[in-house]
mmCIF file of C-alpha atoms in Angstrom:
data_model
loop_
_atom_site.group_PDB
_atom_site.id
_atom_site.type_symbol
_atom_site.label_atom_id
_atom_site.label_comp_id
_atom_site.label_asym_id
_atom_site.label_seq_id
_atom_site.Cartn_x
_atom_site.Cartn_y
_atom_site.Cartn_z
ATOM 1 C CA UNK A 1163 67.096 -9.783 -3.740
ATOM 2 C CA UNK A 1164 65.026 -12.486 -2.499
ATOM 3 C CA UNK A 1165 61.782 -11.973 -1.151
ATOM 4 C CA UNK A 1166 59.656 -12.899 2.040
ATOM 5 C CA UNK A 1167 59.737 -15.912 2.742
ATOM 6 C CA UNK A 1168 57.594 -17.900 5.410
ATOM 7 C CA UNK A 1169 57.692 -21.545 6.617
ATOM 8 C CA UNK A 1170 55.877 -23.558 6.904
ATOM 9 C CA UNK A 1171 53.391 -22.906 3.755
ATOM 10 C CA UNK A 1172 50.984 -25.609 4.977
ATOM 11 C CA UNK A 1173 50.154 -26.479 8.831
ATOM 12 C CA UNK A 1174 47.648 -29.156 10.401
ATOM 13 C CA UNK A 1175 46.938 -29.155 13.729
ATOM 14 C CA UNK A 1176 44.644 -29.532 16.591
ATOM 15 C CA UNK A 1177 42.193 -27.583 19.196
ATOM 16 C CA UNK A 1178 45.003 -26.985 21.832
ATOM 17 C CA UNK A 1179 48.275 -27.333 20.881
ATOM 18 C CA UNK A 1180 50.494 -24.730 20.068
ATOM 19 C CA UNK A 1181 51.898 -23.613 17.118
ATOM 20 C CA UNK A 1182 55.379 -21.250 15.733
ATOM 21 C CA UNK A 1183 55.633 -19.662 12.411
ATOM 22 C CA UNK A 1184 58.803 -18.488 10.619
ATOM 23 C CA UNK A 1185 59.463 -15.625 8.698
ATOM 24 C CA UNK A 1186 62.824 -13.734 7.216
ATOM 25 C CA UNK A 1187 62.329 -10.793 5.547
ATOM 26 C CA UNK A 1188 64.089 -9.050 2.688
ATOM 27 C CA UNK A 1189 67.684 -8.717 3.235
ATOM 28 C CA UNK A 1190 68.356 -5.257 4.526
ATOM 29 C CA UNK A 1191 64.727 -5.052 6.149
ATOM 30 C CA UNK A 1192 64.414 -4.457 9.913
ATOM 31 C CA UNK A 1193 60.824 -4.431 10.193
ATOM 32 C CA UNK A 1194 58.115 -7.089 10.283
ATOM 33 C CA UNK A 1195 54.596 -7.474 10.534
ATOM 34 C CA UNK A 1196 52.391 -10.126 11.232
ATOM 35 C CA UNK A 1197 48.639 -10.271 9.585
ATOM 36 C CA UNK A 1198 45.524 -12.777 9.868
ATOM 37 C CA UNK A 1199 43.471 -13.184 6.569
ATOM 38 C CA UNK A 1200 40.172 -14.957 7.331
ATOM 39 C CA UNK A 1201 36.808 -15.021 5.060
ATOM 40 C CA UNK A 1202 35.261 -13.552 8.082
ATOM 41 C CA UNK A 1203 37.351 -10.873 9.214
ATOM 42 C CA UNK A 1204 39.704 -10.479 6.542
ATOM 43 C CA UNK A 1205 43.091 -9.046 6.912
ATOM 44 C CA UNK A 1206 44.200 -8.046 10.613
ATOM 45 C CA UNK A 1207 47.179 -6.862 12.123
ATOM 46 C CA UNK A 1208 48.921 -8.533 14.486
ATOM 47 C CA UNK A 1209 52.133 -7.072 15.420
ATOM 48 C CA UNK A 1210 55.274 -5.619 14.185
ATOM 49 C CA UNK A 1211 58.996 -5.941 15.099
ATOM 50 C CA UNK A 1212 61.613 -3.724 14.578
ATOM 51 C CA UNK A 1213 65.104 -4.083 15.831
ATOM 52 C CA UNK A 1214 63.740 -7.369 17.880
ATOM 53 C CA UNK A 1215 61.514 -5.211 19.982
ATOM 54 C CA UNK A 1216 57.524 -5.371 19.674
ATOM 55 C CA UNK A 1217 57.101 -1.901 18.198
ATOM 56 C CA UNK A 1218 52.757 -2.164 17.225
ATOM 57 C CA UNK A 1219 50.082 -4.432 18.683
ATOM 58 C CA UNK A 1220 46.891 -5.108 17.118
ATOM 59 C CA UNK A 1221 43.732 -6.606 19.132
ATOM 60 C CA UNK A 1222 44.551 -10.035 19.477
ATOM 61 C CA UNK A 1223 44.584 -12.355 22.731
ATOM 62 C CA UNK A 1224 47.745 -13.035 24.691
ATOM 63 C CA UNK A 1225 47.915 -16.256 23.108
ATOM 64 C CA UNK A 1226 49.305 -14.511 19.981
ATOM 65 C CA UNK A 1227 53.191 -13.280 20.765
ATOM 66 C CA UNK A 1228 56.283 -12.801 18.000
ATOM 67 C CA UNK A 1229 59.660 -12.332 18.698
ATOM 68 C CA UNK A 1230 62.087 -11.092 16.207
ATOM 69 C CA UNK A 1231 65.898 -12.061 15.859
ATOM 70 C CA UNK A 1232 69.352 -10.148 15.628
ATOM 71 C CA UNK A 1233 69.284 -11.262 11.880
ATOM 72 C CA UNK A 1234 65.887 -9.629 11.483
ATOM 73 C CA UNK A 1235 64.386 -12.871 10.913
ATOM 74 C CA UNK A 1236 60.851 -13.318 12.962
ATOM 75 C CA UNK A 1237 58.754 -16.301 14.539
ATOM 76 C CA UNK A 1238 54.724 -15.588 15.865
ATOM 77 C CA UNK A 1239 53.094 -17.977 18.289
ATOM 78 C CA UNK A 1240 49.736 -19.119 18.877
ATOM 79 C CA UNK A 1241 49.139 -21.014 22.011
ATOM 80 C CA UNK A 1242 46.191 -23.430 23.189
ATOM 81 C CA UNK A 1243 45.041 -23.291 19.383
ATOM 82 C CA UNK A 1244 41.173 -22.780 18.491
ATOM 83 C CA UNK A 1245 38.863 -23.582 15.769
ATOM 84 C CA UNK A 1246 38.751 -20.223 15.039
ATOM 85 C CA UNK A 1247 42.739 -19.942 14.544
ATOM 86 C CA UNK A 1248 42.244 -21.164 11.098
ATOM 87 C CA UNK A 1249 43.785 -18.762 8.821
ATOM 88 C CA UNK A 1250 46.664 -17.585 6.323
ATOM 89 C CA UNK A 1251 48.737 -15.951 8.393
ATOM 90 C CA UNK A 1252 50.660 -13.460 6.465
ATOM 91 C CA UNK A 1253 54.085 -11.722 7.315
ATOM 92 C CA UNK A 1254 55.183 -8.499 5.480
ATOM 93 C CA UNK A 1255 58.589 -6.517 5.169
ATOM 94 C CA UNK A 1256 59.398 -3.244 5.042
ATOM 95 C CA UNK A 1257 63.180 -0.940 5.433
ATOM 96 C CA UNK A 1258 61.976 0.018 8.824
ATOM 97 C CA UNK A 1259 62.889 3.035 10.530
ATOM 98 C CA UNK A 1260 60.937 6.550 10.702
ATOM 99 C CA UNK A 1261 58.637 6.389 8.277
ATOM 100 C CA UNK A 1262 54.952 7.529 7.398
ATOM 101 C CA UNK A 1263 55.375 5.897 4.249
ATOM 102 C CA UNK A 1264 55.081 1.939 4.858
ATOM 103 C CA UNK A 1265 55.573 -0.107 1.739
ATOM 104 C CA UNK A 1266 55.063 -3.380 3.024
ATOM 105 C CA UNK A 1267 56.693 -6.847 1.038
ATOM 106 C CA UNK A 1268 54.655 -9.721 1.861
ATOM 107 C CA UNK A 1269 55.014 -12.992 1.715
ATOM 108 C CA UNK A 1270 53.370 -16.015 0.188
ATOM 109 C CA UNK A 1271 51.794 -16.464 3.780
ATOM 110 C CA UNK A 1272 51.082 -19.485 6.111
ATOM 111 C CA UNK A 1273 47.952 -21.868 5.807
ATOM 112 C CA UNK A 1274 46.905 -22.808 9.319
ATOM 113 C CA UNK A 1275 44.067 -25.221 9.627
ATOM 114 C CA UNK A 1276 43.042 -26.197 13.322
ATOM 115 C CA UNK A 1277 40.953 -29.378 13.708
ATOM 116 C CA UNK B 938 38.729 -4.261 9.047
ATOM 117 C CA UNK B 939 35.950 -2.228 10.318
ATOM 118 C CA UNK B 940 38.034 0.973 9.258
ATOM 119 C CA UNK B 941 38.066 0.446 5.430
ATOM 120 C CA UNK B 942 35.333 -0.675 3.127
ATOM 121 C CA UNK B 943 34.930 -1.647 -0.261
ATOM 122 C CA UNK B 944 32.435 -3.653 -2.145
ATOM 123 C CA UNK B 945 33.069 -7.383 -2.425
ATOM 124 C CA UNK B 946 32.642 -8.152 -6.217
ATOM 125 C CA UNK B 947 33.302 -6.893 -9.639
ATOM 126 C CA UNK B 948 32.702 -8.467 -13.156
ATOM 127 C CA UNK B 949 34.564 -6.724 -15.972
ATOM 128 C CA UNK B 950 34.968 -7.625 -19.477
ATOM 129 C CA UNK B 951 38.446 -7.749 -20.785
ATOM 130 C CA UNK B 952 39.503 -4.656 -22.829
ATOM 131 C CA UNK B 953 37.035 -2.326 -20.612
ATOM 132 C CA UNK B 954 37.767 -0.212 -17.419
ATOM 133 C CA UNK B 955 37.435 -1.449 -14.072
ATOM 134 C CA UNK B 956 36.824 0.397 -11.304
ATOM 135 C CA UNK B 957 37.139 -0.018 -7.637
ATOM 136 C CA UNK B 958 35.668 1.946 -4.517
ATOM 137 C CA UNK B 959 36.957 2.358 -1.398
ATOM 138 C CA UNK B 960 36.029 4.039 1.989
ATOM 139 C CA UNK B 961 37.695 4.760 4.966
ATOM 140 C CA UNK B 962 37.231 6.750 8.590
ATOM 141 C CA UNK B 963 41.023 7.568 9.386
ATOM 142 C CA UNK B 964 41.370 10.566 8.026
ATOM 143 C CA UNK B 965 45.070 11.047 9.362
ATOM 144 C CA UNK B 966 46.672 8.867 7.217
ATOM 145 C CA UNK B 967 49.343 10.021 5.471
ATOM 146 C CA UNK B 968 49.300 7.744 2.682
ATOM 147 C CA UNK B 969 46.515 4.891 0.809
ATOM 148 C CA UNK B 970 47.328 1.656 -0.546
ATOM 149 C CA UNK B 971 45.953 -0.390 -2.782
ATOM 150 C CA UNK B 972 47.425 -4.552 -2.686
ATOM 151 C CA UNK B 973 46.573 -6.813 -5.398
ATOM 152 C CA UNK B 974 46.690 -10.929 -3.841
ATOM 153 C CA UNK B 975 46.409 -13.593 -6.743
ATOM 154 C CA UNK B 976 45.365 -17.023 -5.530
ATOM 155 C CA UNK B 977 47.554 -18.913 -3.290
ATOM 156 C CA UNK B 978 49.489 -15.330 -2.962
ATOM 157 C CA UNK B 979 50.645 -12.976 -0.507
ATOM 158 C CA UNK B 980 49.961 -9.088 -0.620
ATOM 159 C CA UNK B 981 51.456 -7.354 -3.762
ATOM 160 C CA UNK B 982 51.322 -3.518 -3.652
ATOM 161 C CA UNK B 983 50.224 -1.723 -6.665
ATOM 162 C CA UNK B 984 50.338 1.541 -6.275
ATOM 163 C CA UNK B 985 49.801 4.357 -3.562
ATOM 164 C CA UNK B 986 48.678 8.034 -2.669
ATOM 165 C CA UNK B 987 49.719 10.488 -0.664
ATOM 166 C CA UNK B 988 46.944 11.935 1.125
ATOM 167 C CA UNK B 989 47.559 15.383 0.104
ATOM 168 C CA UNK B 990 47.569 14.248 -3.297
ATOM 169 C CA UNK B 991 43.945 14.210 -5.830
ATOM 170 C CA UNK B 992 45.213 11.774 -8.431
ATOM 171 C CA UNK B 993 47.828 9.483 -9.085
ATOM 172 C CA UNK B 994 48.765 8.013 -12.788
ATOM 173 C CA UNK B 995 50.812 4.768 -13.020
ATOM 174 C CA UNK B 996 50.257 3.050 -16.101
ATOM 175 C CA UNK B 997 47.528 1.456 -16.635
ATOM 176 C CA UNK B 998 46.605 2.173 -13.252
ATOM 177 C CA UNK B 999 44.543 5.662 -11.624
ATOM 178 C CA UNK B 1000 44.016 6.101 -8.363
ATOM 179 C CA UNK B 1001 41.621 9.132 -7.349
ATOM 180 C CA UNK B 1002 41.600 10.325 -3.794
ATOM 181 C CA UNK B 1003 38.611 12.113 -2.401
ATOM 182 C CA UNK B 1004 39.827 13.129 0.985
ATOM 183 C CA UNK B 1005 36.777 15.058 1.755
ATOM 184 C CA UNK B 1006 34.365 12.077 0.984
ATOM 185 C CA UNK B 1007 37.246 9.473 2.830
ATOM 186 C CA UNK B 1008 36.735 7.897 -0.763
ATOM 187 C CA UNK B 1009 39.259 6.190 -2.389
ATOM 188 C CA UNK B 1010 39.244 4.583 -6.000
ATOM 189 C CA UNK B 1011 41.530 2.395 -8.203
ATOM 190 C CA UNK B 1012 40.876 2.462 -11.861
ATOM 191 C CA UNK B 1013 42.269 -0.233 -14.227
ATOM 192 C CA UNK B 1014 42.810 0.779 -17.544
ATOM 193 C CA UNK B 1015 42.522 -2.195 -20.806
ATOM 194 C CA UNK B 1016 41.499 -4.331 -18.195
ATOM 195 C CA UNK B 1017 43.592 -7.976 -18.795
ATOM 196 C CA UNK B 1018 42.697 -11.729 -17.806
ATOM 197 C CA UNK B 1019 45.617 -11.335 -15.749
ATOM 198 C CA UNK B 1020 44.062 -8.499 -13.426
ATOM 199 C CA UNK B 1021 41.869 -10.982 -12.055
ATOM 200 C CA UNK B 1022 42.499 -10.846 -8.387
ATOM 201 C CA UNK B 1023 41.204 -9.476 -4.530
ATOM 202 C CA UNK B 1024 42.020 -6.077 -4.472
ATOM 203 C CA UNK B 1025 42.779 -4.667 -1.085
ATOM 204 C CA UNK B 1026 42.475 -0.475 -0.084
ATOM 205 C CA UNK B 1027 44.657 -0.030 2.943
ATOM 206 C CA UNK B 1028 46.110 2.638 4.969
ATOM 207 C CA UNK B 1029 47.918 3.281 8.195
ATOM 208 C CA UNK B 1030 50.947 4.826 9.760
ATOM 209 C CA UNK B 1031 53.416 3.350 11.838
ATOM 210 C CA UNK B 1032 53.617 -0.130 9.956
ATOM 211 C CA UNK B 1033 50.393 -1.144 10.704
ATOM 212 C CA UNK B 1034 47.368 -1.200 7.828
ATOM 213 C CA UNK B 1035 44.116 -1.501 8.030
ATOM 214 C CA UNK B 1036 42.364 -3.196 5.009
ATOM 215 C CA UNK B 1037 39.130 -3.332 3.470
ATOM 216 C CA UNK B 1038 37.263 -6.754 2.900
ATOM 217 C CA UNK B 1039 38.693 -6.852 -0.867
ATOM 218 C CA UNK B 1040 37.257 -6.748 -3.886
ATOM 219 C CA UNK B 1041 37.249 -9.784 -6.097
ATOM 220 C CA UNK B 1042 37.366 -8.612 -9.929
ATOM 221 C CA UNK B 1043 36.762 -11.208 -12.191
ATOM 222 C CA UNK B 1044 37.590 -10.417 -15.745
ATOM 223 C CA UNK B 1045 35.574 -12.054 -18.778
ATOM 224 C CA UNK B 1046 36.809 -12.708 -22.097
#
């Protein structure tokens, strides 16, 4: 099976714009989840999709939203973008469904830089 | 994440045993994780623990849970230049984790 995969790998941009990240998880998986790594706060949750409905919400401004596709595939958002923005942004899959056990499959993540 | 800790560094030499430490608060968890990321990597998951388990064996790998103490470990047996990595405790329900800081274990020939 193929893994996560997440497009871009590399993004540039600048103090306002917005920006859309892609991610399509492991064949067969119906859940996603969005995470920030930073130096400063390390790994944070964002969100998670399942069955294209926002399932879990982490603490992050409104200018962070996700949607999630029929085909399971996912896209996250970041509007009016700030310095502080700067971050891999990773996505993880998992089988979905009810679960306490939550092996997540993550991908090689996104490389945001905001200038 | 404010929820998990672990210290930040560890130096090992190659052939020896490293050990990592890990705290958390949520005791309700039903299970611990630990992720390995190499650089330019996502999250890789090594191994994991139910909570109502002590000890775990996989490997090379031995992961002691102290659910009293919220303490967590991950031991590294023959420790290899290829272990060198962040190491990430995590745990959560519902498909969202919480992870430590991550420990960065740099192995020495």
């Amino acid at each position: 099976k193929a893994g996560v995969t997440q497009t871009p790998r590399y993004l540039i941009k600048t103090r306002g714009q917005q920006v859309t990240l892609s991610c399509s998880p492991i064949s067969g998986h119906r859940s996603v989840s969005w995470y920030q790594q930073t130096p400063g706060q390390g790994l944070q949750f964002l969100f998670e999709y399942f069955s294209e409905t926002q399932r879990n919400k982490g603490n992050f401004p409104g200018r962070f939203s996700g949607r999630q596709f029929s085909n399971s595939r996912s896209e996250m958002n970041v509007s009016t973008l700030e310095l502080g923005d700067s971050a891999l942004y990773l996505c993880a899959s998992s089988p979905g469904g009810s679960s306490s056990y939550n092996e997540q499959f993550f991908g090689p993540g996104t490389r945001l830089t905001v200038l | 994440g404010e929820d998990v800790e672990q210290s930040l560094f560890l130096s090992v030499r190659e052939g020896d045993s490293s050990v990592i430490n890990c705290t958390y608060t949520d005791s309700s968890s039903t299970y611990l994780y630990w992720y390995k990321q190499e650089p330019g990597a996502g999250l890789q998951l090594l191994t994991y623990i139910f909570s109502n388990m002590d000890m775990k064996q996989d490997q090379r790998l031995t992961v002691l849970l102290n659910k009293k103490d919220k303490h967590l470990s991950l031991r590294i047996a023959d420790t290899q230049t290829g272990d060198s990595a962040i190491y990430f405790c995590a745990q959560g329900d519902d498909y969202k984790l919480s992870f430590g800081a991550g420990t960065t274990v740099t192995v020495r020939a």
